[in-house]
Coordinates of C-alpha atoms (C1' of nucleotides) in Angstrom, one line a residue:
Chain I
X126 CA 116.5 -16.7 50.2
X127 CA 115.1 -14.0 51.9
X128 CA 117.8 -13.4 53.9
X129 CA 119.6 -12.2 50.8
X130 CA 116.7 -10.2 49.8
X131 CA 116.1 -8.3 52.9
X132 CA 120.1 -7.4 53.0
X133 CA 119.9 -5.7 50.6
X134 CA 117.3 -3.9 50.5
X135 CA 117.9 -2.6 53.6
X136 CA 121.3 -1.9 52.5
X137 CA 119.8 0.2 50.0
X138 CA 118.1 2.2 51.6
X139 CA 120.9 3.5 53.7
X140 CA 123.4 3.9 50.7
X141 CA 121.3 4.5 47.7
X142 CA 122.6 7.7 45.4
X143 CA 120.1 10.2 44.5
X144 CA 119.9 9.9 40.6
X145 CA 117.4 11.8 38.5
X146 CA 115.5 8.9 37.1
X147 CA 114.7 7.3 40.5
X148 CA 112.0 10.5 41.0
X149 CA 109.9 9.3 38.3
X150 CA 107.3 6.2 36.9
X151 CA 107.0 7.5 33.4
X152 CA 108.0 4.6 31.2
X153 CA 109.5 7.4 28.5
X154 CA 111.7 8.7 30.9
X155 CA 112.6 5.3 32.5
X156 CA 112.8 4.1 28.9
X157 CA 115.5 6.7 27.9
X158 CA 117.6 6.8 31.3
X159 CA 117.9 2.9 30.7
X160 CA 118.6 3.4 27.0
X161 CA 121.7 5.8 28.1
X162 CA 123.1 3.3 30.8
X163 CA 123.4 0.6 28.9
X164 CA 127.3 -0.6 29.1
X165 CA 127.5 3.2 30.2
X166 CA 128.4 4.5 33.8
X167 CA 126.1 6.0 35.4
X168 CA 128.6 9.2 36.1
X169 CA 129.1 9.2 32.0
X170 CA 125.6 8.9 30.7
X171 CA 123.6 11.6 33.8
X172 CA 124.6 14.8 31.6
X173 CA 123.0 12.6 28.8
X174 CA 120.0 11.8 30.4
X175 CA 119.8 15.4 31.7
X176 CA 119.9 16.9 28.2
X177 CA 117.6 14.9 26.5
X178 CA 115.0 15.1 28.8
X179 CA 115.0 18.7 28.9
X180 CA 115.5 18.8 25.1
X181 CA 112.3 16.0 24.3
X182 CA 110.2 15.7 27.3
X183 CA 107.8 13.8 25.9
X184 CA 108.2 10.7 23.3
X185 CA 106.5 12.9 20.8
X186 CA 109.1 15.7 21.2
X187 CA 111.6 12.5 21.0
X188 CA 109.1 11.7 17.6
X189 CA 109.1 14.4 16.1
X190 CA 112.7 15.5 16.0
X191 CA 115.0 14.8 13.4
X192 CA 117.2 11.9 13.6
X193 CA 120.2 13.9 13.1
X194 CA 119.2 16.4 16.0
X195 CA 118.9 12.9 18.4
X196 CA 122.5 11.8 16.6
X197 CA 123.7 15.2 17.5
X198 CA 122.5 15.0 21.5
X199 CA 123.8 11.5 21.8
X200 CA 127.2 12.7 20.4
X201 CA 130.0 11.5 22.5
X202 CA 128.3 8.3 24.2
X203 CA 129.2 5.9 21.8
X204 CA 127.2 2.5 20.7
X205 CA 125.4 4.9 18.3
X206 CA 122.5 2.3 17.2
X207 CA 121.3 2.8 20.8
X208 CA 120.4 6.4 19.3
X209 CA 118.9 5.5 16.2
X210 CA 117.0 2.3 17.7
X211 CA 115.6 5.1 20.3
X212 CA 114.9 7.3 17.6
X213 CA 112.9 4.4 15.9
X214 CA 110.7 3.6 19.0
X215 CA 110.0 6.8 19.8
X216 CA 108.4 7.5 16.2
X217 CA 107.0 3.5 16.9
X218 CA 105.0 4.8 19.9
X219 CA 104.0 8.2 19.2
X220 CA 102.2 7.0 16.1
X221 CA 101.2 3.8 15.8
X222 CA 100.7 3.3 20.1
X223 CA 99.6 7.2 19.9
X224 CA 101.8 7.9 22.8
X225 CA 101.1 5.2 25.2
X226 CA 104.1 3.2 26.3
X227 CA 103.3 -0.6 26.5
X228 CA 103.1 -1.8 29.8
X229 CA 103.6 -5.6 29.4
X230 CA 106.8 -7.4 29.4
X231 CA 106.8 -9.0 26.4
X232 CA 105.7 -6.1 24.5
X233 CA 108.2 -3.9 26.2
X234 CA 110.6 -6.5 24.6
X235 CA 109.5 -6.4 21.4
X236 CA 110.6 -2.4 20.8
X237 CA 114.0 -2.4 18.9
X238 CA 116.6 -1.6 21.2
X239 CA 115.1 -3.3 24.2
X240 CA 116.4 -6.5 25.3
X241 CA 115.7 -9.1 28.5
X242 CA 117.8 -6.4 30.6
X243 CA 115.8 -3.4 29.8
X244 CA 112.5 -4.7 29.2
X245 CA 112.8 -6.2 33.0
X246 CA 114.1 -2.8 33.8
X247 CA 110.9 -0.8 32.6
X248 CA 108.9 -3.3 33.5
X249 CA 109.7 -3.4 37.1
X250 CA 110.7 0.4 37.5
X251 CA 107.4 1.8 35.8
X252 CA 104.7 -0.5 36.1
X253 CA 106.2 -2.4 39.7
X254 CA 105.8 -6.2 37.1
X255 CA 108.2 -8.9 39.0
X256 CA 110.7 -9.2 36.4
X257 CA 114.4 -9.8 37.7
X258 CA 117.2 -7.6 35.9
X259 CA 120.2 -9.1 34.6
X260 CA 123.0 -6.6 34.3
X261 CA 127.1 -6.6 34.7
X262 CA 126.1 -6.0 38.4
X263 CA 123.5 -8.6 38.9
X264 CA 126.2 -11.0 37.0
X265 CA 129.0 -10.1 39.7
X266 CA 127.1 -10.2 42.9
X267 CA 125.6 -13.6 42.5
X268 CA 128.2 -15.1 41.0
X269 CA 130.2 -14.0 44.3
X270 CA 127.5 -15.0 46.7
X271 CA 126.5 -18.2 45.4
X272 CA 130.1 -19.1 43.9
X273 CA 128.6 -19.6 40.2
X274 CA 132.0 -20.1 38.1
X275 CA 129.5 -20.7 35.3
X276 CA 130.3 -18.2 31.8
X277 CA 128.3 -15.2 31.8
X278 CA 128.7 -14.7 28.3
X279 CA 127.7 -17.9 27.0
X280 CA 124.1 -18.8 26.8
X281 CA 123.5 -21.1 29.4
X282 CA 125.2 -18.9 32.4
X283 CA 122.7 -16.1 31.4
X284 CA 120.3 -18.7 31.8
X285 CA 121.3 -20.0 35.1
X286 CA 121.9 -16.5 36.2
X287 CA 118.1 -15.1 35.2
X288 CA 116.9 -18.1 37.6
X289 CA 118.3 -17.5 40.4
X290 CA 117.5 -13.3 40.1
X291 CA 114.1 -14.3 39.3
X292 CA 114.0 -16.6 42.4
X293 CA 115.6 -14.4 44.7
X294 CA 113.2 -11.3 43.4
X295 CA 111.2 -9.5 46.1
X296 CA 107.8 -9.9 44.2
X297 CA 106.4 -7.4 46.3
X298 CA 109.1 -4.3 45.4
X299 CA 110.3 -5.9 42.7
X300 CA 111.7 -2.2 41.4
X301 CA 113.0 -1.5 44.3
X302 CA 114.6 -5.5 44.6
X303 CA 116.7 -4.7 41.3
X304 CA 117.7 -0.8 41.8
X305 CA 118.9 -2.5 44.8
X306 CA 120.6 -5.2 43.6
X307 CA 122.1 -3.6 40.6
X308 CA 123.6 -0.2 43.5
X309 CA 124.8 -2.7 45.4
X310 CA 127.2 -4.5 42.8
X311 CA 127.9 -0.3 41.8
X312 CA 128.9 0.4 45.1
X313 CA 130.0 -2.5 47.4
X314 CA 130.7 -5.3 45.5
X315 CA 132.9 -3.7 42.9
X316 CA 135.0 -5.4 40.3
X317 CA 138.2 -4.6 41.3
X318 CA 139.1 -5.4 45.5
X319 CA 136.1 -4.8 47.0
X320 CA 135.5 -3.5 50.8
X321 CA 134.4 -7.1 51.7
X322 CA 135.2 -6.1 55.6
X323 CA 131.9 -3.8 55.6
X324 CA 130.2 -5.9 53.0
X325 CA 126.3 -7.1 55.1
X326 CA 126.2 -10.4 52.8
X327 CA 129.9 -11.6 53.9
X328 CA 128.7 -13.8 56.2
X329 CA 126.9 -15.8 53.6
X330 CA 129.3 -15.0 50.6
X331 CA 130.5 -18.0 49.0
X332 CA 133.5 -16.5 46.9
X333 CA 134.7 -14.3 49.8
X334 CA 135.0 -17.8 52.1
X335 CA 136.6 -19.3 49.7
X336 CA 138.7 -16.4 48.4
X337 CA 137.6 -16.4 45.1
X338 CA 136.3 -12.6 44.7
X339 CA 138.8 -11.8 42.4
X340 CA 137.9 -14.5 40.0
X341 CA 134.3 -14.2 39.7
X342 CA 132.4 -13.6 37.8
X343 CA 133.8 -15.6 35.1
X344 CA 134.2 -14.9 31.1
X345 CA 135.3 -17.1 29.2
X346 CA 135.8 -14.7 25.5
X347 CA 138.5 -11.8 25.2
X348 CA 137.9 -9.4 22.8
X349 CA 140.1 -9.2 19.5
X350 CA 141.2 -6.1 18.6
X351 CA 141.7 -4.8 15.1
X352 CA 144.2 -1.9 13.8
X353 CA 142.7 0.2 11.0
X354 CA 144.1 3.0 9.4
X355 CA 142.0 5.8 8.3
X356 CA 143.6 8.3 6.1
X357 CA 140.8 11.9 6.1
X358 CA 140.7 14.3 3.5
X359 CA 140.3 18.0 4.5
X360 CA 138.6 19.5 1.3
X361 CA 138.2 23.2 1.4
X362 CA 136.3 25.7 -0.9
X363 CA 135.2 29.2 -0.2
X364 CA 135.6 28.7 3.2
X365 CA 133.2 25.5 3.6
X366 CA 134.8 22.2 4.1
X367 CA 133.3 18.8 2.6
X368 CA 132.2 16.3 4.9
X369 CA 130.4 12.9 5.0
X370 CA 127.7 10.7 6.3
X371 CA 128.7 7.8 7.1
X372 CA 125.7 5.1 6.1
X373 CA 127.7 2.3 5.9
X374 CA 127.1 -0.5 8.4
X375 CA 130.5 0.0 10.1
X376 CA 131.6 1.9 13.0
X377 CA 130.0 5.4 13.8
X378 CA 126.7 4.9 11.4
X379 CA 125.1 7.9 10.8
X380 CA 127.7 10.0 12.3
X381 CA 129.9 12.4 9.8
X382 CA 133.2 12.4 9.0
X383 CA 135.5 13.6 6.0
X384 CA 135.9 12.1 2.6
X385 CA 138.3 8.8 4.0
X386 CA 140.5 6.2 2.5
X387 CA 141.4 3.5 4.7
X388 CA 144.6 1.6 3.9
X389 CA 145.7 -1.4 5.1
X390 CA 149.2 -0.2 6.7
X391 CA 150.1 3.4 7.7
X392 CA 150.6 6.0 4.8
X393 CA 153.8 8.4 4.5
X394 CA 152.2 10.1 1.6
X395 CA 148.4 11.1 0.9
X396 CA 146.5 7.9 -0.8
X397 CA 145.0 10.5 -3.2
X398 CA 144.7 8.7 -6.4
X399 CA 142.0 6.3 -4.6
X400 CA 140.1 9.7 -3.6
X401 CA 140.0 10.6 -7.6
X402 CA 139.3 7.7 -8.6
X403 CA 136.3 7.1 -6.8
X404 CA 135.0 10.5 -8.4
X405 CA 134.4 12.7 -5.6
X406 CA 135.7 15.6 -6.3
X407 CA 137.1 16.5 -9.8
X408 CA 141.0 16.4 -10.8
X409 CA 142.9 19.3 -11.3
X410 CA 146.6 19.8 -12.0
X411 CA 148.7 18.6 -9.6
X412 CA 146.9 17.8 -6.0
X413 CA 149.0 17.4 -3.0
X414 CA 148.2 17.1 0.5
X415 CA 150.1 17.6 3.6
X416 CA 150.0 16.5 6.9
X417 CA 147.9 18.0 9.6
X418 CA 147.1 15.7 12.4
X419 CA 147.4 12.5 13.6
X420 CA 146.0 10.8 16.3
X421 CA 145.6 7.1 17.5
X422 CA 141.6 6.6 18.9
X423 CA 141.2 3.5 20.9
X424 CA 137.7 1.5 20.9
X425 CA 137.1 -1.2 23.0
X426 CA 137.8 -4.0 19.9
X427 CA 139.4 -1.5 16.9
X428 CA 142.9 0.9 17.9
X429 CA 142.5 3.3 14.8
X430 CA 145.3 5.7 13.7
X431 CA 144.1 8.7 11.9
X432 CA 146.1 11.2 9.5
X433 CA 144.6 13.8 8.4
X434 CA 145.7 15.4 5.1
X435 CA 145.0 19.2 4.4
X436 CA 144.3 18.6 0.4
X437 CA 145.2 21.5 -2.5
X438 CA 145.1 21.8 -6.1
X439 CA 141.9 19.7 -6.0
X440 CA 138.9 21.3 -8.2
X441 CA 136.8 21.0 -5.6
X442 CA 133.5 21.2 -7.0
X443 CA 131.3 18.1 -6.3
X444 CA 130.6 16.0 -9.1
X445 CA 126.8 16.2 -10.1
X446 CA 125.8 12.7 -9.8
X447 CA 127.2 12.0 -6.5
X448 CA 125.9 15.4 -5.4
X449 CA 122.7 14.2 -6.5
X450 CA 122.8 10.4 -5.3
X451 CA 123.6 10.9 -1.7
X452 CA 123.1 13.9 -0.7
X453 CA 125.5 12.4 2.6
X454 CA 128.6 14.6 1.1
X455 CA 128.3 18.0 1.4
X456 CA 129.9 21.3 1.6
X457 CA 129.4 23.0 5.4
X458 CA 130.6 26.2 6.5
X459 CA 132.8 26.3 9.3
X460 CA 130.1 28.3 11.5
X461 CA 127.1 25.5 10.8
X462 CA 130.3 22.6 11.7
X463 CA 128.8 22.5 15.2
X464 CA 125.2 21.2 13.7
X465 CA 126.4 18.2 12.9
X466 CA 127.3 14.8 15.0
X467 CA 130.8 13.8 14.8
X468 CA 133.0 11.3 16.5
X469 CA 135.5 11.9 19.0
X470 CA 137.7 11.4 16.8
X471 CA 136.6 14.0 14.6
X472 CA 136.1 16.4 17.6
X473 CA 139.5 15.7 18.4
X474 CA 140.6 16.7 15.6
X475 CA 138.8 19.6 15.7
X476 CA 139.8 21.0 19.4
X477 CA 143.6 20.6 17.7
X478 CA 142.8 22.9 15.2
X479 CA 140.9 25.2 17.5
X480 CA 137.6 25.1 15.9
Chain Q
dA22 C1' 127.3 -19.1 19.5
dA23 C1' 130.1 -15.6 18.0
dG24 C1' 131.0 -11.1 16.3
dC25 C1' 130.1 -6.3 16.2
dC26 C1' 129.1 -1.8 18.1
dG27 C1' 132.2 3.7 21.6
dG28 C1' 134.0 6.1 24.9
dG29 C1' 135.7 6.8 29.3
dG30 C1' 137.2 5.4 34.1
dT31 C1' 140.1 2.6 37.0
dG32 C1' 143.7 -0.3 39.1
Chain B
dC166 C1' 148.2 -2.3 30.0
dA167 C1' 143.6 -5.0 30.9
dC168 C1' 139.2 -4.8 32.5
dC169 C1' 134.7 -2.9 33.1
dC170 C1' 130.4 -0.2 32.5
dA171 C1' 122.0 -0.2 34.5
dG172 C1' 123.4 -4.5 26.7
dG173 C1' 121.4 -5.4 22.1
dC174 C1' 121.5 -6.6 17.3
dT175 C1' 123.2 -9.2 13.4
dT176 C1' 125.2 -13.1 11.2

DNA sequence: AAGCCGGGGTG
DNA sequence: CACCCAGGCTT
């Protein structure tokens, strides 16, 4: 299929964007532009990419930082373990590869966080190896062209897919074969009613003879979506306020918060007595809490509505043990807030109450 | 193989 | 509102 090939490549060059990482080969900074755009626009994640390559220019910078300052950079993005997993590698290759980014496929793979997308990606972009990338683009322009109805999230349509990129792969350019590829599904063949009028692969497009754009490419799971309710605690003493790291392996991992009781349906009144009980904070007289905020925050598979209660009559000292355990609950004064890596949620909440 | 993990843009 | 975005890890 050269035809296919050639198109667009020569499409490509006429209609390409001029984006930061395309003016480099150095694997780090491929490595982290790829780590940013993954199930991330590329108008979302260029301030990212901007930021941290000014901020750690080099994978030891990257290394060397603390994995709070990277949580605090990549606050915003979302699908934090993409973060921490860079974090990880980026200690992986300062030390134990003293710096040198691995320049085989399969070793490109095997760094946590990479997958077949990304190690193709790096491999192709950096060191010019003929491995076909895979991505939401790749999916939705062959499936088009070549009228593939098969799933591409089950197992065997990534499969059939990877063939055919790997096939049609201009092993010559192979880097430039999948930026190409991957702007051309950004640009021309876009999900939603695409230009097919101006399109240079009508002629051969399966779907578009058969007027089947709109159903292709084909998934065959929807996402479920959960409704949680979180109920925050704003605990106040001499002008610090408590918050929390969350470690457990849920959503936002790593990220802070407040001290939180989630309830299965939505609460009129504080849920404090869960709070005391759990031993957080000790019990004074008669603690009440009142209603600041609410908001509803919408993920792609959890819609969470948030109350957050302004809590008094606490004695808010920490207890000793929990102080001493985790030190992930701790007292922060309002001027240091802006250290620390929050949700948007938690931003949210913060912008309402003009912090 | 299925479920989980964010936030924002778009029609 | 539903769908998508330069996906990958865990179970």
């Amino acid at each position: 299929m050269k035809i296919f090939s050639q198109t667009i490549i020569r499409w490509y060059n006429k209609n390409k964007r001029d984006l930061p990482w395309r003016h480099t080969t150095d694997p780090y900074k491929i490595w982290l532009s790829e780590i940013i755009l993954q199930q991330t626009r590329v108008q979302q994640g260029m301030p990212y990419y901007e930021t941290f390559a000014k901020k750690f220019p080099t994978v030891h910078h990257l290394a060397n930082a603390k994995e709070d300052a990277v949580m605090k950079t990549w606050q915003g993005l979302g699908y934090y373990s993409r973060a921490r997993n860079l974090h990880h590698t980026a200690k992986f290759i300062s030390k134990e590869l003293k710096g040198k980014f691995p320049n085989e496929y399969e070793a490109i793979k095997n760094l946590k966080g990479i997958g077949e997308y990304t190690a193709a990606a790096i491999a192709s972009f950096a060191f010019n190896k003929p491995y076909a990338v895979v991505d939401g683009n790749v999916f939705r322009v062959l499936s088009r062209y070549f009228g593939i109805h098969s799933p591409i999230d089950s197992t065997g349509g990534k499969k059939e897919f990877t063939r055919r990129a790997q096939q049609l792969l201009d092993k010559k350019y192979p880097g430039v074969f999948n930026q190409a590829i991957m702007e051309f599904g950004a640009l021309q063949c876009v999900p939603h009613n695409p230009d097919c009028g101006k399109c240079p692969l009508k002629k051969g497009c399966e779907a578009l003879a058969k007027n089947k754009i709109a159903e292709l490419p084909v998934k065959s799971q929807k996402t479920k979506v959960s409704i949680r309710y979180f109920n925050y605690f704003i605990i106040k003493k001499n002008g610090k306020t408590l918050i929390k790291k969350r470690t457990e392996n849920d959503i936002w991992k790593n990220l802070y918060d407040f001290p939180m009781v989630e309830t299965k349906r939505e609460m009129k009144k504080p849920p404090l007595n869960p709070l005391l009980q759990r031993g957080l904070v000790g019990f004074n007289s008669s603690p009440s809490g009142s209603l600041g905020s609410t908001f509803k925050h919408v993920l792609s598979h959890q819609i969470i509505f948030a109350k957050f209660w302004e809590v008094v009559g606490l004695n808010s000292n920490l207890k000793k043990p929990i102080q001493r355990a985790h030190k992930k609950i701790i007292y922060v004064s309002d001027n240091q807030l802006y250290k620390f890596a929050f949700p948007r949620l938690i931003q949210r909440y913060f912008e309402e109450k003009g912090a």
